[in-house]
């Protein structure tokens, strides 16, 4: 892994030096060495501290791109290096008008998964070591559960939109450059590099792995179902939620400045609360924990990329990401929609199709 | 505080009996208290006296600072009929601070609090060793020692006796399985009238002059000194701040769970603090690199400026931080200095104005010098 990271860093340095781009958006190790933060940089010294493939997702990359571009186009060209789930969320945010990708070269890579943020915070050095030994092992046990069940870690068969993908699977430490857009091709030729022509090994191995992970996903989702199917089970699962809303605030898709579920609409008089308490003898206070989670689900499930940032952050260890993955998969299937697949594919809820109307009537 | 109500039975049973009698006796419209069910702990609003059996009013866990919840309960209107709430001193103090910010109403509350031993970090709720930890916790209470198991903020808390409570459960130096002792003031006594409770006079005080509380206070001060010395906040400067807050992921959960941070939209989540592309461009030219999203340190310093005068040191912020930044230690350490400057104790006196909302001419002189 370390060799790979320094090779990528070398490439990115060249991109800066040759003025292929003006700046880079990359995870950089923070001064205390105990985490990574996204940094937009053009300074070589900062680039040395950057890690294009960090062991954790501290901040979801889509949030970083959105912070850079949600108020309009940048007046300089950048390239960024992201995990597939971060790139996919970025595409979704662009569709939601929360990011502008015109001047951004989105580079992705075959993702080995990420390690739990809490684990990293406790023992950064150990986790760094664990992660550095990960490359080449695409079915590792040390990664987060949501990563173990991820079937979109490589972009074989146009799995998701990216400008340039770097294939690693089945290539014995070699990188395969796979441009997917004109922007990607231009970036690559600016570096004097050619796109990989023989992708047979990568494709074969990738498809095998996807199949395995897809099965794993189904298996883990089935295991979780008893805890989430039906209102009683769901209430019990979310009973320990303390309403801190961290799942929402770290979610790349939940972009609203002010969440509906924290708005005046859901603030009531004492009588309203007492009437509800009267009905069942007593209520959890604040009530409506489940309403929040179900509501959030309704708002973002179609675009949920299963990045796991919510679950990583939850102080009560609720399996938020895994639960949301079940709903996300089902809703996305219903609309034949894959979040992050294509930038010009509209969000299903923003288009009207007459035949859908008929389905409802039947 | 006036009088003492004493039962020879486990403390929590005694308190629940009292609540039940008050509710069934028509003195209360409802009871607000903590409940533990399986691996979930949450506050409950109870109307049916039978439901009180499921509650755990004295369980040393704080899923939410209840001050925040009472504010939500009375934000739109004040209570028309009485509700008893069982909450910890820092929760009651936070509620009083919120009232001063017009975020609720004190009317018709019967405040029941306790001489607090602190709470365990919330991640203990789901852990198997909770019972063992609770046994150790109450053993320390009996021996008037600060329990090792509590939040760092609780270890150094010097406001563990409640201000403004009508009834106070005291369990220090007693066996919680044998005695239930509840101190009652005049308001509390009115609620008990006609219910057949026998109130005794007592010599024990409920302040820091009382021997056992004096000793505890000394232990807490020692803890505070040790903890703060290990951080040396005053020597940090910008480099120190960057080191401590560098790993912050910007989730702003510390603010979301803080009872004093009541704003609907935090200033630091507003568009005022977003960089326009041109700002990024200028900053990038100037510095060679810019953290994205920006303003991590500014957020924490800003929040500190906004809440430090009223920070009750409850430790919620630190409990929810996903990257274990010692937020509560930093905030209570600095808040104590700020509060000392204005000779202000949050939650102590509802009639005392917030220092920053009052103008005193002589304060201006201090600056001129």
XYZ file of C-alpha atoms in Angstrom:
731
model
C 0.000 0.000 0.000
C 2.746 2.484 0.926
C 4.457 2.084 -2.447
C 1.140 2.569 -4.203
C 0.393 5.713 -2.223
C 3.774 7.252 -2.976
C 3.378 6.381 -6.687
C 0.011 8.146 -6.761
C 1.463 11.116 -4.913
C 4.221 11.291 -7.524
C 1.618 11.373 -10.285
C -0.359 14.092 -8.564
C 2.780 16.152 -8.070
C 3.438 15.890 -11.777
C -0.115 17.035 -12.478
C 0.553 20.150 -10.402
C 4.015 20.767 -11.873
C 2.828 20.320 -15.467
C -0.150 22.576 -14.707
C -2.592 19.884 -15.821
C -4.642 21.171 -12.892
C -4.257 24.162 -10.536
C -4.855 22.427 -7.229
C -5.655 19.104 -5.580
C -8.328 18.164 -3.073
C -6.935 15.365 -0.941
C -7.092 13.878 2.562
C -4.103 15.238 4.470
C -2.883 13.996 7.809
C -3.656 16.544 10.530
C -0.736 18.062 12.492
C -1.277 15.797 15.525
C -1.178 12.769 13.226
C -4.411 11.348 14.605
C -6.729 11.825 11.620
C -7.126 13.151 8.104
C -8.900 16.218 6.835
C -9.697 17.291 3.287
C -7.343 19.985 2.097
C -7.334 21.919 -1.142
C -3.650 22.368 -1.887
C -1.037 23.397 -4.398
C 1.919 23.274 -2.054
C 4.390 20.372 -2.470
C 5.048 20.070 1.240
C 1.366 19.590 1.946
C 1.163 17.028 -0.810
C 3.794 14.977 1.006
C 1.428 14.684 3.965
C -1.542 13.818 1.770
C -2.834 10.304 1.548
C -4.969 9.572 -1.505
C -6.104 6.301 0.113
C -6.486 6.930 3.855
C -7.573 4.153 6.237
C -10.664 6.056 7.431
C -13.417 8.268 6.097
C -13.203 11.140 8.554
C -15.328 13.507 6.481
C -17.223 12.136 3.467
C -15.460 13.529 0.392
C -18.730 14.664 -1.187
C -19.151 17.112 1.677
C -15.730 18.558 0.902
C -16.528 19.020 -2.817
C -19.850 20.562 -1.874
C -18.184 22.977 0.522
C -15.854 24.034 -2.295
C -18.415 24.444 -5.039
C -21.938 24.769 -3.660
C -21.809 28.531 -4.042
C -20.675 28.366 -7.633
C -17.934 27.345 -10.017
C -14.344 27.460 -8.890
C -12.112 29.800 -10.843
C -9.392 27.163 -10.923
C -9.198 23.542 -12.011
C -8.798 20.800 -9.452
C -8.415 17.054 -9.299
C -9.585 14.983 -6.366
C -8.955 11.407 -5.322
C -11.874 9.651 -3.686
C -13.355 6.359 -2.644
C -16.140 5.187 -4.970
C -18.859 5.867 -2.351
C -17.539 9.404 -1.954
C -17.500 9.987 -5.700
C -21.029 8.561 -6.020
C -22.314 10.846 -3.279
C -20.579 13.713 -5.061
C -22.526 12.900 -8.243
C -25.767 12.836 -6.244
C -24.976 16.206 -4.673
C -24.268 17.646 -8.116
C -27.738 16.469 -9.183
C -29.173 18.118 -6.093
C -27.448 21.374 -7.112
C -25.118 21.189 -4.118
C -21.908 20.768 -6.079
C -20.523 21.932 -9.394
C -18.199 19.473 -11.092
C -17.275 21.421 -14.240
C -13.781 22.232 -13.043
C -13.266 19.064 -11.035
C -11.482 15.943 -12.242
C -12.938 13.118 -10.189
C -10.451 10.284 -9.740
C -11.495 7.044 -8.067
C -9.786 3.771 -7.252
C -10.658 0.187 -6.434
C -11.448 0.570 -2.762
C -10.194 -1.927 -0.194
C -12.740 -0.549 2.332
C -12.247 1.723 5.294
C -11.635 1.045 8.966
C -13.927 2.255 11.764
C -13.241 5.850 12.748
C -13.571 5.064 16.470
C -11.002 2.321 16.190
C -8.634 4.658 14.356
C -9.090 7.433 16.913
C -8.120 5.063 19.706
C -5.047 3.598 18.022
C -4.074 5.516 14.885
C -0.676 3.889 14.457
C -1.929 0.330 14.793
C -4.737 0.966 12.358
C -2.370 2.599 9.860
C -0.276 -0.547 9.947
C -3.298 -2.810 9.644
C -4.519 -0.811 6.679
C -1.166 -0.747 4.920
C -1.205 -4.546 4.852
C -4.654 -4.555 3.321
C -3.837 -4.006 -0.332
C -4.323 -7.093 -2.406
C -6.735 -8.500 0.159
C -10.186 -7.613 -1.152
C -12.093 -9.619 1.436
C -10.493 -8.385 4.596
C -12.069 -8.737 8.029
C -10.663 -5.544 9.491
C -12.818 -3.176 7.436
C -16.201 -1.776 8.503
C -19.222 -4.045 8.139
C -20.770 -1.704 5.594
C -17.577 -1.975 3.506
C -17.637 -5.773 3.741
C -21.061 -5.677 2.134
C -20.209 -3.045 -0.487
C -20.651 -4.156 -4.104
C -19.669 -0.836 -5.684
C -15.998 -0.712 -4.754
C -14.810 -0.952 -8.361
C -16.168 0.655 -11.483
C -16.149 -2.316 -13.800
C -19.132 -2.341 -16.240
C -19.705 1.384 -15.741
C -20.703 0.904 -12.112
C -20.498 4.600 -11.328
C -19.562 7.936 -12.814
C -15.951 9.048 -12.509
C -13.552 10.897 -14.770
C -10.661 8.569 -14.200
C -10.645 5.256 -12.401
C -7.559 3.477 -11.194
C -7.906 -0.272 -11.338
C -5.985 -2.288 -8.761
C -7.862 -5.570 -8.477
C -6.050 -8.610 -9.840
C -3.125 -6.544 -11.106
C -0.440 -7.470 -8.552
C 0.295 -3.962 -7.371
C 0.160 -2.419 -10.850
C -2.176 0.468 -11.594
C -4.513 0.413 -14.599
C -5.607 3.843 -15.765
C -9.197 3.760 -16.939
C -10.505 7.141 -18.123
C -14.288 7.353 -18.348
C -14.766 10.896 -19.651
C -13.040 13.418 -21.885
C -11.891 15.225 -18.754
C -10.296 12.018 -17.538
C -8.590 11.392 -20.866
C -7.221 14.924 -20.967
C -5.877 14.623 -17.419
C -4.167 11.366 -18.294
C -2.605 12.645 -21.507
C -1.464 15.768 -19.666
C 0.604 13.427 -17.519
C 1.919 11.633 -20.597
C 0.136 8.443 -19.557
C -1.915 6.039 -21.616
C -5.102 4.327 -20.687
C -4.877 0.615 -20.004
C -5.975 -1.409 -22.993
C -5.957 -4.898 -21.605
C -8.481 -4.950 -18.805
C -9.388 -8.619 -18.982
C -7.794 -9.675 -15.689
C -9.153 -6.682 -13.847
C -12.656 -7.185 -15.217
C -12.754 -10.894 -14.509
C -11.499 -10.637 -10.960
C -13.639 -7.565 -10.251
C -16.816 -9.295 -11.393
C -16.000 -12.299 -9.233
C -15.504 -10.111 -6.206
C -18.662 -8.117 -6.857
C -20.650 -11.338 -6.950
C -19.170 -12.450 -3.630
C -19.781 -9.124 -1.954
C -23.318 -8.961 -3.311
C -24.033 -12.284 -1.632
C -22.444 -11.059 1.558
C -24.654 -7.975 1.372
C -27.800 -10.068 1.063
C -26.679 -12.382 3.829
C -25.978 -9.563 6.292
C -29.162 -7.719 5.348
C -31.221 -10.852 5.913
C -29.595 -11.322 9.281
C -30.553 -7.775 10.225
C -34.133 -7.946 8.985
C -35.763 -9.272 12.190
C -34.536 -6.119 13.918
C -36.054 -3.739 11.413
C -39.117 -5.263 9.807
C -42.337 -3.984 11.354
C -42.916 -1.001 13.536
C -42.306 -2.793 16.852
C -38.930 -4.143 15.825
C -37.941 -0.801 14.353
C -39.017 1.099 17.468
C -36.955 -1.209 19.611
C -33.887 -0.847 17.400
C -34.045 2.938 17.463
C -35.129 3.200 21.138
C -31.577 3.878 22.206
C -31.187 6.781 19.778
C -30.416 9.928 21.776
C -31.524 12.306 18.993
C -28.084 13.808 18.512
C -28.697 13.814 14.740
C -25.075 13.008 14.014
C -26.176 10.474 11.363
C -27.773 13.342 9.498
C -25.009 15.846 10.011
C -22.301 13.560 8.612
C -24.473 12.115 5.813
C -23.292 13.392 2.429
C -26.817 13.301 1.016
C -28.515 15.159 3.898
C -27.486 18.566 2.697
C -30.301 20.710 4.134
C -29.039 23.541 6.243
C -32.024 23.088 8.477
C -33.574 19.641 8.750
C -37.362 19.496 8.574
C -37.384 17.314 11.676
C -35.741 20.053 13.718
C -38.034 22.747 12.402
C -40.858 24.589 14.126
C -43.259 22.147 12.472
C -42.280 19.517 15.000
C -42.340 21.633 18.133
C -45.508 21.235 20.165
C -47.331 22.610 23.212
C -47.208 20.813 26.565
C -50.800 19.717 26.014
C -49.931 18.008 22.740
C -47.274 15.988 24.529
C -49.526 15.213 27.509
C -52.349 13.973 25.285
C -49.942 11.590 23.615
C -48.666 10.426 27.011
C -52.259 9.896 28.155
C -52.980 7.517 25.284
C -50.276 5.000 26.116
C -49.687 5.834 29.767
C -46.273 7.280 28.982
C -44.063 8.324 26.080
C -40.394 8.598 25.334
C -39.481 12.265 25.536
C -38.719 13.706 23.044
C -41.060 11.494 21.044
C -40.797 11.079 17.265
C -37.368 9.451 17.189
C -38.649 6.971 14.658
C -40.368 9.685 12.657
C -36.992 11.356 12.261
C -35.250 8.212 11.060
C -38.074 7.153 8.756
C -38.349 10.693 7.462
C -34.647 10.915 6.781
C -34.891 7.570 5.047
C -37.674 8.884 2.807
C -35.608 11.931 1.963
C -32.306 10.300 1.132
C -32.757 6.548 0.535
C -32.824 6.920 -3.246
C -29.424 8.557 -3.172
C -27.947 6.571 -0.267
C -24.534 5.266 -1.326
C -23.999 3.087 1.759
C -20.816 4.919 2.682
C -21.315 4.097 6.363
C -20.370 7.523 7.694
C -23.603 7.606 9.772
C -22.877 4.308 11.464
C -19.254 5.240 12.047
C -20.332 8.348 13.938
C -23.338 7.045 15.921
C -22.507 7.312 19.643
C -25.011 4.547 20.442
C -23.671 2.036 17.913
C -26.967 1.726 16.069
C -26.422 -0.060 12.753
C -27.743 2.927 10.849
C -25.885 2.338 7.599
C -26.759 -1.336 7.409
C -30.429 -0.617 8.105
C -30.497 2.168 5.546
C -28.798 -0.107 3.002
C -31.795 -2.457 3.069
C -34.225 0.357 2.376
C -31.893 2.046 -0.095
C -31.446 -1.136 -2.142
C -35.193 -1.759 -2.317
C -36.185 1.780 -3.237
C -33.390 2.106 -5.774
C -34.408 -1.183 -7.378
C -37.991 0.019 -7.655
C -36.879 2.958 -9.781
C -34.034 1.077 -11.477
C -31.837 3.803 -10.129
C -28.236 3.553 -8.995
C -27.010 6.608 -7.118
C -23.851 7.983 -8.642
C -24.101 5.882 -11.790
C -24.394 8.765 -14.233
C -24.274 12.504 -13.837
C -26.975 13.126 -16.439
C -29.376 10.495 -15.111
C -32.118 12.479 -13.342
C -33.204 11.799 -9.778
C -36.302 9.574 -10.026
C -38.445 11.837 -7.889
C -37.785 14.803 -10.162
C -39.194 13.149 -13.275
C -42.766 12.293 -14.140
C -43.529 9.124 -16.028
C -47.086 8.462 -17.004
C -46.800 4.706 -16.662
C -45.810 4.985 -13.000
C -49.159 6.560 -12.444
C -50.845 3.498 -13.899
C -48.924 1.217 -11.585
C -50.469 3.036 -8.660
C -53.949 2.730 -10.105
C -53.583 -1.010 -10.588
C -33.298 22.948 53.020
C -36.222 22.511 55.418
C -37.351 19.013 56.157
C -36.528 15.373 55.651
C -38.613 12.499 54.390
C -37.101 9.130 55.244
C -38.057 5.601 54.215
C -36.318 2.433 55.308
C -36.170 0.928 51.817
C -34.016 1.109 48.709
C -33.608 4.681 47.597
C -35.086 4.279 44.125
C -38.094 2.352 45.457
C -38.751 5.084 48.001
C -38.588 7.809 45.378
C -40.870 5.886 43.019
C -43.368 5.335 45.836
C -43.365 9.075 46.469
C -43.918 9.840 42.783
C -46.686 7.264 42.565
C -48.484 8.697 45.572
C -48.230 12.223 44.185
C -49.526 11.148 40.780
C -52.349 8.983 42.127
C -53.195 11.603 44.719
C -53.959 14.037 41.923
C -51.151 16.408 42.873
C -49.435 15.943 39.556
C -50.510 15.817 35.949
C -47.481 13.752 34.933
C -43.984 12.667 35.897
C -40.880 13.234 33.802
C -38.094 10.800 34.543
C -35.508 8.401 33.160
C -36.382 4.881 31.988
C -34.135 1.998 31.049
C -35.593 -0.642 28.806
C -33.320 -3.395 27.511
C -30.266 -1.589 26.196
C -32.013 1.754 25.747
C -32.067 4.605 28.254
C -34.320 7.592 27.639
C -36.409 10.220 29.369
C -40.119 9.516 29.643
C -43.233 11.566 30.262
C -45.501 9.369 32.395
C -49.233 9.768 32.973
C -50.133 6.307 34.222
C -48.829 5.629 37.746
C -48.383 1.946 36.901
C -45.821 2.905 34.257
C -43.659 4.393 36.987
C -42.609 0.881 37.934
C -40.608 0.652 34.699
C -38.716 3.872 35.383
C -35.164 4.239 36.683
C -35.081 7.808 38.054
C -31.701 7.537 39.766
C -29.810 5.527 37.184
C -26.546 7.446 36.670
C -26.805 7.805 32.904
C -27.636 10.874 30.851
C -28.781 10.156 27.284
C -29.758 13.808 26.820
C -29.315 16.790 29.106
C -32.901 17.042 30.404
C -32.662 20.827 30.582
C -32.865 20.751 26.804
C -35.956 18.537 26.939
C -37.807 20.663 29.500
C -37.143 23.622 27.249
C -38.786 21.758 24.360
C -41.714 20.846 26.626
C -42.413 24.449 27.607
C -41.094 26.376 24.612
C -44.517 27.169 23.154
C -46.514 27.481 26.378
C -45.924 27.108 30.088
C -47.405 24.185 32.014
C -50.959 24.673 33.195
C -50.823 21.875 35.699
C -47.920 20.502 37.724
C -45.408 17.992 36.429
C -42.714 16.481 38.627
C -39.323 16.056 36.999
C -36.461 14.004 38.363
C -33.261 15.445 36.961
C -29.611 15.947 37.845
C -28.252 19.269 39.117
C -26.521 20.150 35.830
C -29.769 19.457 33.976
C -31.747 21.720 36.284
C -29.038 24.384 36.078
C -29.060 24.181 32.283
C -32.839 24.586 32.262
C -32.555 27.726 34.402
C -29.989 29.124 31.947
C -32.366 28.363 29.076
C -35.192 30.144 30.885
C -32.949 33.203 31.105
C -32.702 32.952 27.320
C -36.481 32.765 27.020
C -36.436 29.141 25.905
C -39.057 27.805 28.281
C -40.966 28.396 31.468
C -40.451 27.319 35.085
C -44.138 27.457 35.965
C -45.761 24.417 37.543
C -42.664 22.278 37.773
C -41.939 20.258 40.870
C -38.167 19.907 40.642
C -36.792 16.771 42.223
C -33.025 16.481 42.041
C -30.232 14.772 43.903
C -26.847 15.230 45.479
C -25.256 13.960 42.315
C -22.484 11.415 42.013
C -22.072 12.000 38.302
C -23.085 9.855 35.356
C -21.364 7.115 33.376
C -20.431 7.856 29.755
C -23.389 6.887 27.552
C -21.521 4.226 25.649
C -21.853 2.126 28.813
C -25.579 1.676 28.180
C -25.079 -1.020 25.607
C -22.202 -2.713 27.404
C -22.516 -5.883 29.449
C -20.518 -4.654 32.384
C -23.030 -1.921 33.235
C -24.220 -3.719 36.407
C -20.694 -4.217 37.699
C -19.926 -0.576 37.059
C -23.099 0.527 38.835
C -22.206 -1.537 41.914
C -18.795 0.072 42.054
C -20.352 3.485 41.494
C -22.721 3.181 44.448
C -19.961 1.710 46.596
C -17.982 4.924 46.015
C -21.074 6.969 46.871
C -21.402 5.137 50.160
C -17.758 5.840 50.953
C -17.979 9.476 49.842
C -15.437 9.016 47.050
C -15.736 10.307 43.495
C -16.651 7.242 41.410
C -13.983 6.282 38.866
C -16.610 5.249 36.330
C -18.118 8.701 35.682
C -17.616 11.158 32.827
C -14.457 13.270 33.055
C -16.728 16.321 33.404
C -18.393 14.702 36.449
C -15.066 13.878 38.060
C -14.251 17.566 38.248
C -17.799 18.923 38.723
C -18.089 21.357 41.605
C -21.804 22.025 41.295
C -23.089 18.594 42.240
C -25.601 20.006 44.736
C -28.720 21.283 42.991
C -29.850 24.888 43.129
C -33.572 25.568 42.806
C -34.765 22.008 43.546
C -37.897 21.461 45.644
C -36.924 17.979 46.709
C -33.434 16.520 46.862
C -32.538 12.861 47.153
C -29.323 12.445 49.117
C -27.457 9.165 49.004
C -23.885 10.010 49.936
C -22.471 7.961 52.871
C -25.594 5.792 52.909
C -26.400 2.322 51.653
C -28.746 2.892 48.726
C -30.360 -0.483 49.300
C -31.477 0.388 52.804
C -32.271 4.071 53.086
C -34.163 6.604 51.065
C -33.687 10.180 52.254
C -35.383 13.061 50.520
C -34.968 16.679 51.584
C -38.024 18.846 51.022
C -38.394 22.643 50.841
C -41.579 24.675 51.389
C -42.821 24.210 47.831
C -42.162 20.502 48.056
C -43.965 20.321 51.369
C -47.082 21.829 49.819
C -47.220 18.995 47.315
C -46.978 16.431 50.113
C -49.786 17.941 52.197
C -52.597 15.555 52.917
C -50.872 12.485 51.509
C -49.892 11.061 54.873
C -46.137 11.533 54.633
C -44.282 12.198 57.836
C -41.687 14.957 57.566
C -38.903 15.275 60.094
C -36.725 18.201 61.016
C -33.066 17.689 60.214
C -29.721 19.176 61.085
C -28.031 18.114 57.878
C -27.427 20.925 55.451
C -27.502 20.572 51.694
C -24.651 22.903 50.940
C -20.892 22.808 50.629
C -20.509 23.666 54.351
C -21.812 20.206 55.246
C -18.855 17.984 56.164
C -19.327 15.218 53.574
C -19.974 17.650 50.738
C -17.025 19.756 51.797
C -14.802 16.687 51.554
C -16.239 15.772 48.187
C -15.716 19.272 46.885
C -12.073 19.068 47.905
C -11.697 15.758 46.051
C -13.314 17.234 42.940
C -11.033 20.266 43.061
C -8.061 17.959 43.260
C -9.365 16.015 40.254
C -9.876 19.210 38.334
C -6.352 20.348 39.061
C -4.920 17.030 37.928
C -6.988 16.892 34.757
C -6.398 20.499 33.727
C -2.700 20.256 34.483
C -2.422 17.319 32.128
C -3.815 19.498 29.310
C -2.239 22.889 30.069
C -4.864 24.721 28.028
C -3.416 28.143 28.856
C -0.211 27.258 27.012
C -1.840 26.005 23.828
C -1.998 29.017 21.553
C -3.068 28.353 17.978
C -0.738 25.353 17.563
C -2.213 23.636 20.606
C -5.742 24.257 19.391
C -4.898 22.801 15.985
C -3.415 19.738 17.646
C -6.475 19.078 19.812
C -9.221 20.010 17.343
C -7.416 18.863 14.176
C -9.300 15.571 14.069
C -12.711 17.237 14.463
C -14.963 15.970 11.656
C -17.209 19.042 11.768
C -20.338 17.084 12.712
C -21.226 19.788 15.248
C -22.795 17.183 17.498
C -21.197 18.831 20.519
C -23.376 21.816 19.757
C -26.469 19.713 18.990
C -26.432 17.980 22.379
C -25.283 21.021 24.369
C -28.159 22.267 26.547
C -26.967 25.852 26.233
C -26.640 25.801 22.414
C -30.304 26.380 21.753
C -30.125 28.186 18.392
C -32.265 26.723 15.645
C -29.539 27.470 13.166
C -26.039 27.763 14.537
C -24.202 30.851 13.325
C -21.389 28.545 12.213
C -23.733 26.474 10.064
C -25.072 29.568 8.354
C -24.016 30.722 4.907
C -22.075 33.550 6.570
C -19.370 31.032 7.314
C -19.223 29.320 3.955
C -16.403 30.285 1.666
C -17.301 31.531 -1.786
C -15.150 30.004 -4.559
C -13.252 33.295 -4.799
C -12.404 33.139 -1.081
C -11.016 29.644 -1.523
C -8.987 30.932 -4.437
C -7.512 33.862 -2.468
C -6.789 31.758 0.613
C -5.193 29.043 -1.491
C -2.854 31.578 -3.109
C -1.973 32.983 0.293
C -1.480 29.773 2.234
C -0.757 27.037 -0.275
C -3.506 24.900 1.257
C -6.930 25.300 2.847
C -8.824 22.812 4.948
C -12.243 21.934 3.503
C -14.819 22.545 4.985
C -13.054 25.527 6.614
C -13.364 27.172 10.052
C -12.917 24.173 12.355
C -11.142 26.090 15.124
C -13.345 29.131 14.594
C -16.402 26.992 15.277
C -15.089 25.715 18.597
C -13.807 29.098 19.743
C -17.047 30.716 18.641
C -19.148 28.181 20.489
C -16.941 28.677 23.516
C -17.621 32.407 23.378
C -21.346 31.781 23.091
C -21.807 29.166 25.815
C -18.979 29.532 28.336
C -20.851 31.921 30.634
C -23.620 29.337 31.040
C -21.757 26.031 30.573
C -22.923 23.682 33.329
C -20.181 21.116 32.686
C -22.606 18.261 31.982
C -20.209 16.482 29.611
C -22.766 15.646 26.904
C -20.508 17.166 24.231
C -17.614 14.883 24.984
C -19.836 11.821 25.204
C -21.076 12.159 21.637
C -17.842 13.286 19.983
C -17.097 10.590 17.399
C -13.349 11.223 17.555
C -12.957 11.545 21.341
C -11.886 15.165 21.551
C -11.915 16.146 25.267
C -14.506 18.839 24.567
C -16.056 18.959 28.024
C -12.722 19.257 29.800
C -11.724 22.174 27.574
C -15.128 23.817 27.829
C -15.606 23.424 31.572
C -12.009 24.438 32.251
C -12.349 27.674 30.298
C -15.954 28.324 31.354
C -14.951 28.249 34.988
C -12.526 31.102 34.330
C -15.129 33.092 32.430
C -17.789 32.535 35.074
C -15.310 33.471 37.801
C -14.583 36.741 36.020
C -18.226 37.718 36.326
C -18.740 35.998 39.674
C -21.542 34.061 38.018
C -22.739 30.502 38.715
C -25.018 29.144 35.978
C -28.310 27.829 37.244
C -27.928 29.248 40.726
C -30.252 32.213 40.770
C -33.073 32.617 38.289
C -33.336 36.322 39.113
C -29.704 37.045 38.360
C -29.300 38.456 34.852
C -26.920 36.901 32.360
C -23.691 38.898 32.724
C -23.466 39.609 29.012
C -26.964 41.032 28.901
C -26.260 43.634 31.573
C -24.171 46.760 31.409
C -22.078 47.856 34.349
C -20.198 51.092 33.994
C -17.270 49.991 36.130
C -16.552 47.077 33.776
C -15.782 49.649 31.141
C -13.196 51.248 33.430
C -11.449 47.923 33.820
C -10.885 47.821 30.079
C -9.665 51.383 29.941
C -6.980 50.622 32.467
